[in-house]
Short mmCIF file of N, CA and C in Angstrom, two decimals:
data_model
loop_
_atom_site.label_atom_id
_atom_site.label_comp_id
_atom_site.label_asym_id
_atom_site.label_seq_id
_atom_site.Cartn_x
_atom_site.Cartn_y
_atom_site.Cartn_z
N MET A 9 -3.04 -43.79 -19.99
CA MET A 9 -3.19 -42.69 -19.05
C MET A 9 -3.33 -41.37 -19.79
N LEU A 10 -4.14 -40.48 -19.26
CA LEU A 10 -4.27 -39.11 -19.74
C LEU A 10 -3.35 -38.23 -18.91
N LYS A 11 -2.79 -37.24 -19.53
CA LYS A 11 -1.96 -36.29 -18.80
C LYS A 11 -2.69 -34.96 -18.76
N LEU A 12 -2.84 -34.42 -17.56
CA LEU A 12 -3.49 -33.12 -17.37
C LEU A 12 -2.44 -32.16 -16.81
N THR A 13 -2.20 -31.08 -17.53
CA THR A 13 -1.28 -30.05 -17.06
C THR A 13 -2.08 -28.79 -16.80
N THR A 14 -1.94 -28.28 -15.59
CA THR A 14 -2.67 -27.10 -15.15
C THR A 14 -1.68 -26.05 -14.70
N SER A 15 -1.86 -24.83 -15.16
CA SER A 15 -0.97 -23.74 -14.75
C SER A 15 -1.79 -22.52 -14.38
N ILE A 16 -1.39 -21.89 -13.28
CA ILE A 16 -2.02 -20.66 -12.83
C ILE A 16 -0.90 -19.66 -12.52
N SER A 17 -1.09 -18.45 -12.97
CA SER A 17 -0.12 -17.39 -12.72
C SER A 17 -0.90 -16.15 -12.31
N LYS A 18 -0.39 -15.42 -11.32
CA LYS A 18 -1.09 -14.23 -10.86
C LYS A 18 -0.07 -13.18 -10.45
N LYS A 19 -0.36 -11.94 -10.78
CA LYS A 19 0.50 -10.82 -10.43
C LYS A 19 -0.35 -9.79 -9.71
N ILE A 20 0.20 -9.23 -8.64
CA ILE A 20 -0.52 -8.18 -7.91
C ILE A 20 0.33 -6.92 -7.88
N GLY A 21 -0.32 -5.79 -7.94
CA GLY A 21 0.38 -4.51 -7.89
C GLY A 21 0.84 -4.20 -6.49
N MET A 22 1.98 -3.52 -6.43
CA MET A 22 2.54 -3.11 -5.15
C MET A 22 2.76 -1.60 -5.22
N PRO A 23 3.00 -0.97 -4.08
CA PRO A 23 3.25 0.47 -4.09
C PRO A 23 4.47 0.82 -4.94
N ASP A 24 4.53 2.03 -5.39
CA ASP A 24 5.67 2.56 -6.13
C ASP A 24 5.93 1.80 -7.42
N TYR A 25 4.86 1.45 -8.12
CA TYR A 25 4.96 0.84 -9.45
C TYR A 25 5.55 -0.57 -9.45
N GLY A 26 5.60 -1.21 -8.33
CA GLY A 26 6.14 -2.57 -8.27
C GLY A 26 5.04 -3.60 -8.42
N SER A 27 5.42 -4.85 -8.50
CA SER A 27 4.45 -5.93 -8.53
C SER A 27 5.10 -7.19 -8.00
N ARG A 28 4.26 -8.12 -7.60
CA ARG A 28 4.70 -9.43 -7.12
C ARG A 28 3.91 -10.47 -7.87
N GLY A 29 4.52 -11.59 -8.10
CA GLY A 29 3.82 -12.63 -8.83
C GLY A 29 4.14 -13.99 -8.28
N ALA A 30 3.26 -14.93 -8.59
CA ALA A 30 3.47 -16.33 -8.23
C ALA A 30 2.83 -17.18 -9.32
N ALA A 31 3.38 -18.36 -9.52
CA ALA A 31 2.85 -19.27 -10.53
C ALA A 31 2.98 -20.70 -10.02
N VAL A 32 2.01 -21.52 -10.39
CA VAL A 32 2.03 -22.95 -10.05
C VAL A 32 1.62 -23.72 -11.29
N SER A 33 2.36 -24.79 -11.54
CA SER A 33 1.99 -25.72 -12.61
C SER A 33 1.87 -27.11 -12.01
N LEU A 34 0.79 -27.76 -12.31
CA LEU A 34 0.57 -29.13 -11.84
C LEU A 34 0.46 -30.04 -13.05
N GLU A 35 1.01 -31.22 -12.91
CA GLU A 35 0.86 -32.21 -13.97
C GLU A 35 0.43 -33.50 -13.29
N VAL A 36 -0.73 -34.02 -13.70
CA VAL A 36 -1.25 -35.25 -13.11
C VAL A 36 -1.65 -36.21 -14.22
N GLU A 37 -1.64 -37.49 -13.89
CA GLU A 37 -2.10 -38.51 -14.82
C GLU A 37 -3.48 -38.96 -14.38
N LEU A 38 -4.35 -39.09 -15.34
CA LEU A 38 -5.73 -39.52 -15.08
C LEU A 38 -6.00 -40.80 -15.87
N ASP A 39 -6.93 -41.54 -15.38
CA ASP A 39 -7.31 -42.78 -16.07
C ASP A 39 -7.97 -42.44 -17.40
N THR A 40 -7.64 -43.17 -18.45
CA THR A 40 -8.19 -42.90 -19.78
C THR A 40 -9.69 -43.10 -19.84
N CYS A 41 -10.28 -43.87 -18.92
CA CYS A 41 -11.73 -44.07 -18.94
C CYS A 41 -12.49 -42.77 -18.71
N LEU A 42 -11.79 -41.72 -18.19
CA LEU A 42 -12.46 -40.44 -17.96
C LEU A 42 -12.86 -39.76 -19.27
N ILE A 43 -12.25 -40.16 -20.37
CA ILE A 43 -12.64 -39.62 -21.68
C ILE A 43 -14.12 -39.93 -21.95
N ASP A 44 -14.59 -41.07 -21.46
CA ASP A 44 -15.97 -41.48 -21.66
C ASP A 44 -16.91 -40.90 -20.60
N ASP A 45 -16.36 -40.15 -19.65
CA ASP A 45 -17.17 -39.54 -18.59
C ASP A 45 -16.80 -38.06 -18.49
N PRO A 46 -17.30 -37.24 -19.45
CA PRO A 46 -16.91 -35.83 -19.51
C PRO A 46 -17.21 -35.05 -18.22
N ALA A 47 -18.27 -35.36 -17.53
CA ALA A 47 -18.61 -34.64 -16.30
C ALA A 47 -17.54 -34.85 -15.23
N THR A 48 -17.11 -36.09 -15.06
CA THR A 48 -16.08 -36.38 -14.07
C THR A 48 -14.74 -35.79 -14.49
N LEU A 49 -14.44 -35.87 -15.78
CA LEU A 49 -13.20 -35.29 -16.30
C LEU A 49 -13.18 -33.78 -16.02
N SER A 50 -14.29 -33.10 -16.32
CA SER A 50 -14.38 -31.65 -16.06
C SER A 50 -14.20 -31.36 -14.57
N GLU A 51 -14.79 -32.20 -13.73
CA GLU A 51 -14.67 -32.02 -12.29
C GLU A 51 -13.20 -32.13 -11.86
N ARG A 52 -12.48 -33.11 -12.39
CA ARG A 52 -11.06 -33.30 -12.06
C ARG A 52 -10.23 -32.10 -12.54
N ILE A 53 -10.55 -31.60 -13.73
CA ILE A 53 -9.83 -30.44 -14.26
C ILE A 53 -10.07 -29.22 -13.38
N ARG A 54 -11.33 -28.96 -13.05
CA ARG A 54 -11.66 -27.82 -12.18
C ARG A 54 -10.97 -27.95 -10.82
N HIS A 55 -10.95 -29.19 -10.30
CA HIS A 55 -10.31 -29.43 -9.00
C HIS A 55 -8.81 -29.10 -9.07
N ALA A 56 -8.15 -29.51 -10.14
CA ALA A 56 -6.72 -29.21 -10.31
C ALA A 56 -6.49 -27.71 -10.38
N PHE A 57 -7.33 -27.00 -11.14
CA PHE A 57 -7.21 -25.55 -11.22
C PHE A 57 -7.45 -24.90 -9.86
N ASP A 58 -8.45 -25.39 -9.12
CA ASP A 58 -8.74 -24.84 -7.80
C ASP A 58 -7.54 -24.98 -6.86
N ILE A 59 -6.92 -26.15 -6.88
CA ILE A 59 -5.74 -26.38 -6.02
C ILE A 59 -4.62 -25.42 -6.41
N ALA A 60 -4.34 -25.32 -7.69
CA ALA A 60 -3.27 -24.43 -8.16
C ALA A 60 -3.57 -22.98 -7.78
N ARG A 61 -4.81 -22.55 -7.99
CA ARG A 61 -5.22 -21.18 -7.68
C ARG A 61 -5.06 -20.90 -6.19
N GLN A 62 -5.48 -21.84 -5.34
CA GLN A 62 -5.36 -21.66 -3.89
C GLN A 62 -3.90 -21.52 -3.48
N GLU A 63 -3.03 -22.31 -4.08
CA GLU A 63 -1.61 -22.25 -3.73
C GLU A 63 -0.97 -20.93 -4.17
N VAL A 64 -1.35 -20.44 -5.35
CA VAL A 64 -0.84 -19.14 -5.81
C VAL A 64 -1.31 -18.05 -4.86
N ASP A 65 -2.60 -18.06 -4.52
CA ASP A 65 -3.13 -17.05 -3.60
C ASP A 65 -2.45 -17.14 -2.23
N ALA A 66 -2.22 -18.36 -1.75
CA ALA A 66 -1.56 -18.54 -0.45
C ALA A 66 -0.13 -18.00 -0.49
N GLU A 67 0.57 -18.27 -1.59
CA GLU A 67 1.95 -17.78 -1.71
C GLU A 67 1.99 -16.26 -1.74
N LEU A 68 1.09 -15.64 -2.48
CA LEU A 68 1.06 -14.17 -2.53
C LEU A 68 0.67 -13.58 -1.19
N ALA A 69 -0.26 -14.22 -0.47
CA ALA A 69 -0.67 -13.72 0.84
C ALA A 69 0.46 -13.89 1.85
N LYS A 70 1.15 -15.03 1.78
CA LYS A 70 2.26 -15.31 2.71
C LYS A 70 3.39 -14.31 2.55
N SER A 71 3.69 -13.96 1.34
CA SER A 71 4.84 -13.10 1.10
C SER A 71 4.46 -11.63 1.01
N ASN A 72 3.24 -11.29 1.39
CA ASN A 72 2.79 -9.90 1.31
C ASN A 72 2.73 -9.28 2.70
N GLY A 73 3.78 -9.52 3.50
CA GLY A 73 3.85 -9.00 4.85
C GLY A 73 4.20 -7.52 4.85
N ALA A 74 4.68 -7.05 5.98
CA ALA A 74 4.98 -5.62 6.15
C ALA A 74 5.99 -5.11 5.14
N ASN A 75 6.97 -5.95 4.79
CA ASN A 75 7.96 -5.49 3.81
C ASN A 75 7.75 -6.18 2.47
N GLY A 76 6.56 -6.71 2.24
CA GLY A 76 6.28 -7.37 0.97
C GLY A 76 6.88 -8.76 0.92
N GLY A 77 7.52 -9.22 2.00
CA GLY A 77 8.09 -10.54 2.02
C GLY A 77 9.36 -10.66 1.19
N ASP A 78 9.84 -9.56 0.69
CA ASP A 78 11.00 -9.58 -0.19
C ASP A 78 12.23 -9.11 0.55
N ASN A 79 13.34 -9.39 -0.06
CA ASN A 79 14.58 -8.78 0.36
C ASN A 79 15.04 -7.85 -0.74
N HIS A 80 14.09 -7.27 -1.49
CA HIS A 80 14.45 -6.35 -2.56
C HIS A 80 15.13 -5.14 -1.98
N ARG A 81 15.99 -4.56 -2.76
CA ARG A 81 16.79 -3.47 -2.26
C ARG A 81 15.99 -2.24 -1.91
N ASP A 82 14.77 -2.06 -2.45
CA ASP A 82 14.02 -0.86 -2.14
C ASP A 82 13.45 -0.89 -0.73
N HIS A 83 13.56 -2.02 -0.01
CA HIS A 83 13.06 -2.11 1.35
C HIS A 83 14.18 -1.94 2.38
N ARG A 84 15.40 -1.86 1.94
CA ARG A 84 16.53 -1.66 2.84
C ARG A 84 16.70 -0.17 3.10
N PRO A 85 17.31 0.19 4.22
CA PRO A 85 17.63 1.61 4.41
C PRO A 85 18.54 2.06 3.29
N GLN A 86 18.26 3.23 2.77
CA GLN A 86 19.00 3.73 1.62
C GLN A 86 19.89 4.89 2.02
N PRO A 87 21.03 5.00 1.37
CA PRO A 87 21.90 6.14 1.66
C PRO A 87 21.30 7.43 1.14
N THR A 88 21.65 8.52 1.77
CA THR A 88 21.24 9.82 1.28
C THR A 88 22.25 10.27 0.24
N VAL A 89 21.76 10.69 -0.89
CA VAL A 89 22.63 11.14 -1.97
C VAL A 89 22.47 12.64 -2.07
N SER A 90 23.55 13.36 -1.91
CA SER A 90 23.45 14.82 -1.92
C SER A 90 22.95 15.33 -3.27
N GLY A 91 22.10 16.34 -3.21
CA GLY A 91 21.60 16.95 -4.43
C GLY A 91 20.48 16.16 -5.10
N ARG A 92 19.98 15.11 -4.47
CA ARG A 92 18.93 14.28 -5.09
C ARG A 92 17.63 14.51 -4.33
N SER A 93 16.52 14.37 -5.03
CA SER A 93 15.23 14.53 -4.38
C SER A 93 15.02 13.37 -3.41
N THR A 94 14.41 13.66 -2.29
CA THR A 94 14.19 12.64 -1.27
C THR A 94 12.73 12.59 -0.90
N GLY A 95 12.37 11.54 -0.20
CA GLY A 95 11.02 11.45 0.34
C GLY A 95 10.88 12.41 1.50
N GLY A 96 9.73 12.47 2.09
CA GLY A 96 9.48 13.39 3.19
C GLY A 96 10.39 13.15 4.38
N ASN A 97 10.90 11.91 4.54
CA ASN A 97 11.74 11.60 5.69
C ASN A 97 13.21 11.80 5.39
N GLY A 98 13.57 12.34 4.23
CA GLY A 98 14.96 12.60 3.89
C GLY A 98 15.69 11.41 3.29
N GLU A 99 15.03 10.25 3.19
CA GLU A 99 15.66 9.08 2.60
C GLU A 99 15.46 9.05 1.10
N VAL A 100 16.44 8.55 0.41
CA VAL A 100 16.32 8.32 -1.03
C VAL A 100 16.01 6.84 -1.21
N ARG A 101 14.93 6.55 -1.89
CA ARG A 101 14.60 5.15 -2.18
C ARG A 101 15.08 4.85 -3.58
N LEU A 102 16.04 3.96 -3.67
CA LEU A 102 16.63 3.63 -4.96
C LEU A 102 15.71 2.73 -5.78
N ALA A 103 15.96 2.71 -7.07
CA ALA A 103 15.17 1.90 -8.00
C ALA A 103 15.19 0.43 -7.56
N THR A 104 14.09 -0.26 -7.80
CA THR A 104 14.03 -1.68 -7.48
C THR A 104 14.80 -2.47 -8.53
N SER A 105 15.15 -3.67 -8.18
CA SER A 105 15.85 -4.53 -9.14
C SER A 105 14.96 -4.82 -10.35
N SER A 106 13.66 -4.88 -10.14
CA SER A 106 12.72 -5.09 -11.27
C SER A 106 12.74 -3.89 -12.21
N GLN A 107 12.80 -2.70 -11.66
CA GLN A 107 12.86 -1.51 -12.51
C GLN A 107 14.15 -1.49 -13.32
N VAL A 108 15.26 -1.82 -12.69
CA VAL A 108 16.55 -1.82 -13.38
C VAL A 108 16.53 -2.86 -14.51
N ARG A 109 15.98 -4.05 -14.23
CA ARG A 109 15.86 -5.08 -15.28
C ARG A 109 14.99 -4.60 -16.43
N ALA A 110 13.90 -3.93 -16.11
CA ALA A 110 13.00 -3.43 -17.15
C ALA A 110 13.70 -2.38 -18.02
N ILE A 111 14.43 -1.49 -17.38
CA ILE A 111 15.16 -0.45 -18.13
C ILE A 111 16.19 -1.11 -19.05
N ARG A 112 16.91 -2.07 -18.53
CA ARG A 112 17.92 -2.76 -19.36
C ARG A 112 17.26 -3.50 -20.53
N ALA A 113 16.13 -4.15 -20.29
CA ALA A 113 15.46 -4.91 -21.34
C ALA A 113 14.93 -3.98 -22.44
N ILE A 114 14.27 -2.90 -22.04
CA ILE A 114 13.72 -1.96 -23.02
C ILE A 114 14.86 -1.30 -23.79
N SER A 115 15.92 -0.93 -23.09
CA SER A 115 17.07 -0.29 -23.74
C SER A 115 17.72 -1.24 -24.73
N ALA A 116 17.84 -2.51 -24.36
CA ALA A 116 18.45 -3.49 -25.26
C ALA A 116 17.63 -3.63 -26.54
N ARG A 117 16.30 -3.66 -26.41
CA ARG A 117 15.44 -3.75 -27.60
C ARG A 117 15.61 -2.53 -28.49
N ARG A 118 15.86 -1.38 -27.89
CA ARG A 118 16.02 -0.14 -28.66
C ARG A 118 17.48 0.11 -29.03
N ARG A 119 18.35 -0.80 -28.63
CA ARG A 119 19.79 -0.69 -28.89
C ARG A 119 20.37 0.61 -28.30
N LEU A 120 19.96 0.87 -27.06
CA LEU A 120 20.47 2.03 -26.33
C LEU A 120 21.36 1.56 -25.18
N ASP A 121 22.29 2.39 -24.77
CA ASP A 121 23.08 2.13 -23.58
C ASP A 121 22.27 2.67 -22.40
N ALA A 122 21.74 1.78 -21.58
CA ALA A 122 20.85 2.18 -20.49
C ALA A 122 21.55 3.10 -19.49
N ASP A 123 22.79 2.78 -19.15
CA ASP A 123 23.51 3.60 -18.19
C ASP A 123 23.77 5.01 -18.74
N GLU A 124 24.10 5.08 -20.01
CA GLU A 124 24.34 6.39 -20.65
C GLU A 124 23.05 7.20 -20.69
N PHE A 125 21.93 6.54 -21.03
CA PHE A 125 20.64 7.21 -21.07
C PHE A 125 20.31 7.80 -19.70
N ALA A 126 20.49 7.00 -18.64
CA ALA A 126 20.20 7.47 -17.28
C ALA A 126 21.14 8.59 -16.88
N ASN A 127 22.40 8.50 -17.31
CA ASN A 127 23.37 9.55 -16.99
C ASN A 127 22.97 10.86 -17.64
N LYS A 128 22.60 10.81 -18.91
CA LYS A 128 22.20 12.04 -19.61
C LYS A 128 20.93 12.63 -19.01
N ARG A 129 20.01 11.77 -18.64
CA ARG A 129 18.71 12.24 -18.15
C ARG A 129 18.77 12.74 -16.71
N PHE A 130 19.52 12.00 -15.83
CA PHE A 130 19.52 12.34 -14.41
C PHE A 130 20.90 12.57 -13.82
N GLY A 131 21.95 12.48 -14.62
CA GLY A 131 23.30 12.72 -14.12
C GLY A 131 23.79 11.68 -13.14
N VAL A 132 23.37 10.44 -13.30
CA VAL A 132 23.81 9.36 -12.41
C VAL A 132 24.91 8.55 -13.10
N ASN A 133 25.67 7.83 -12.30
CA ASN A 133 26.76 7.01 -12.83
C ASN A 133 26.33 5.55 -12.92
N GLY A 134 25.17 5.29 -13.44
CA GLY A 134 24.67 3.92 -13.58
C GLY A 134 23.25 3.81 -13.06
N LEU A 135 22.58 2.78 -13.51
CA LEU A 135 21.17 2.59 -13.14
C LEU A 135 20.98 2.37 -11.65
N ASP A 136 21.99 1.81 -10.98
CA ASP A 136 21.86 1.54 -9.55
C ASP A 136 21.76 2.81 -8.72
N GLU A 137 22.05 3.96 -9.31
CA GLU A 137 21.95 5.22 -8.59
C GLU A 137 20.62 5.93 -8.80
N LEU A 138 19.78 5.41 -9.69
CA LEU A 138 18.48 6.03 -9.92
C LEU A 138 17.58 5.86 -8.70
N THR A 139 16.79 6.88 -8.42
CA THR A 139 15.78 6.74 -7.38
C THR A 139 14.59 5.99 -7.96
N LEU A 140 13.70 5.61 -7.09
CA LEU A 140 12.49 4.90 -7.51
C LEU A 140 11.71 5.71 -8.54
N LYS A 141 11.53 6.99 -8.26
CA LYS A 141 10.77 7.85 -9.17
C LYS A 141 11.51 8.10 -10.47
N GLU A 142 12.83 8.27 -10.40
CA GLU A 142 13.60 8.48 -11.61
C GLU A 142 13.55 7.25 -12.51
N ALA A 143 13.67 6.07 -11.90
CA ALA A 143 13.60 4.83 -12.68
C ALA A 143 12.25 4.70 -13.35
N SER A 144 11.19 5.06 -12.64
CA SER A 144 9.86 5.02 -13.22
C SER A 144 9.75 5.96 -14.40
N ALA A 145 10.34 7.15 -14.26
CA ALA A 145 10.32 8.12 -15.35
C ALA A 145 11.10 7.61 -16.56
N VAL A 146 12.25 6.96 -16.32
CA VAL A 146 13.05 6.41 -17.42
C VAL A 146 12.25 5.34 -18.15
N ILE A 147 11.60 4.45 -17.39
CA ILE A 147 10.79 3.39 -18.00
C ILE A 147 9.69 4.01 -18.86
N ASP A 148 9.00 5.01 -18.31
CA ASP A 148 7.93 5.67 -19.07
C ASP A 148 8.47 6.31 -20.35
N GLU A 149 9.60 6.99 -20.25
CA GLU A 149 10.20 7.64 -21.43
C GLU A 149 10.61 6.62 -22.48
N LEU A 150 11.24 5.54 -22.04
CA LEU A 150 11.68 4.51 -22.99
C LEU A 150 10.49 3.84 -23.67
N LYS A 151 9.44 3.57 -22.89
CA LYS A 151 8.24 2.95 -23.47
C LYS A 151 7.57 3.89 -24.45
N GLU A 152 7.48 5.17 -24.09
CA GLU A 152 6.86 6.15 -24.98
C GLU A 152 7.66 6.27 -26.27
N ALA A 153 8.98 6.33 -26.16
CA ALA A 153 9.82 6.41 -27.35
C ALA A 153 9.70 5.14 -28.18
N GLN A 154 9.57 4.00 -27.52
CA GLN A 154 9.41 2.72 -28.23
C GLN A 154 8.09 2.69 -28.99
N ARG A 155 7.02 3.19 -28.37
CA ARG A 155 5.73 3.25 -29.05
C ARG A 155 5.80 4.16 -30.27
N GLY A 156 6.51 5.27 -30.12
CA GLY A 156 6.66 6.22 -31.23
C GLY A 156 7.43 5.61 -32.38
N VAL A 157 8.49 4.86 -32.07
CA VAL A 157 9.31 4.23 -33.11
C VAL A 157 8.54 3.10 -33.76
N GLY A 158 7.87 2.26 -32.95
CA GLY A 158 7.15 1.10 -33.48
C GLY A 158 5.95 1.46 -34.31
N SER A 159 5.37 2.62 -34.05
CA SER A 159 4.15 2.98 -34.79
C SER A 159 4.45 3.99 -35.90
N GLY A 160 5.69 4.21 -36.18
CA GLY A 160 6.03 5.19 -37.21
C GLY A 160 5.81 6.60 -36.77
N GLY A 161 5.69 6.81 -35.46
CA GLY A 161 5.53 8.18 -34.93
C GLY A 161 4.07 8.57 -34.77
N ASP A 162 3.12 7.78 -35.28
CA ASP A 162 1.69 8.11 -35.14
C ASP A 162 1.21 7.61 -33.79
N ARG A 163 0.46 8.44 -33.11
CA ARG A 163 -0.13 8.02 -31.83
C ARG A 163 -1.55 8.43 -31.76
#
C-alpha cells in the first residue's frame, strides 16, 4: 500500500489586526499499482487536496459569522477603564488572547518581562489590561526592536 498524506492550512485576516485559521490533514492508503499509472495517481492526489481545501474553506466560512464565530474576549462587552482611550461608543476593547500570546512569545525571545514592558509603556498592571490598539503598538515595537537587534541595528 502507498500512503498519501495531504495537508492544507489557511489563515484569513480579521478586523483589528486579528486572524483566523483552519487546517486539515488527510492520510489515505492507495493501491501500489498506482505507481505504474501516474495520471490516476495524480488525480487521486489532486482529489485529496480538493477535499481538504473545501473542508478548510467550509470551516472558515462557518466560523466567520457576526462575531467571527469565536468566544474570544475581544467580542465580549468590555469594562470602561478610566483614563484610557476608548472607541467612539465609549467602550474599551481589550487586547485579544492572540495578541497577548504574541507579546509573551516575542518578549520571551528577547528575554524581556512582557508585563513590565507594557507597564512602562502604557501604565497597565499586566497585559490583560492593554487595549486592542495598545497591544498592537506593543507588538509593533517589540518586532521593530527585534529586527534592530537581529540585524545589528542596520535597516
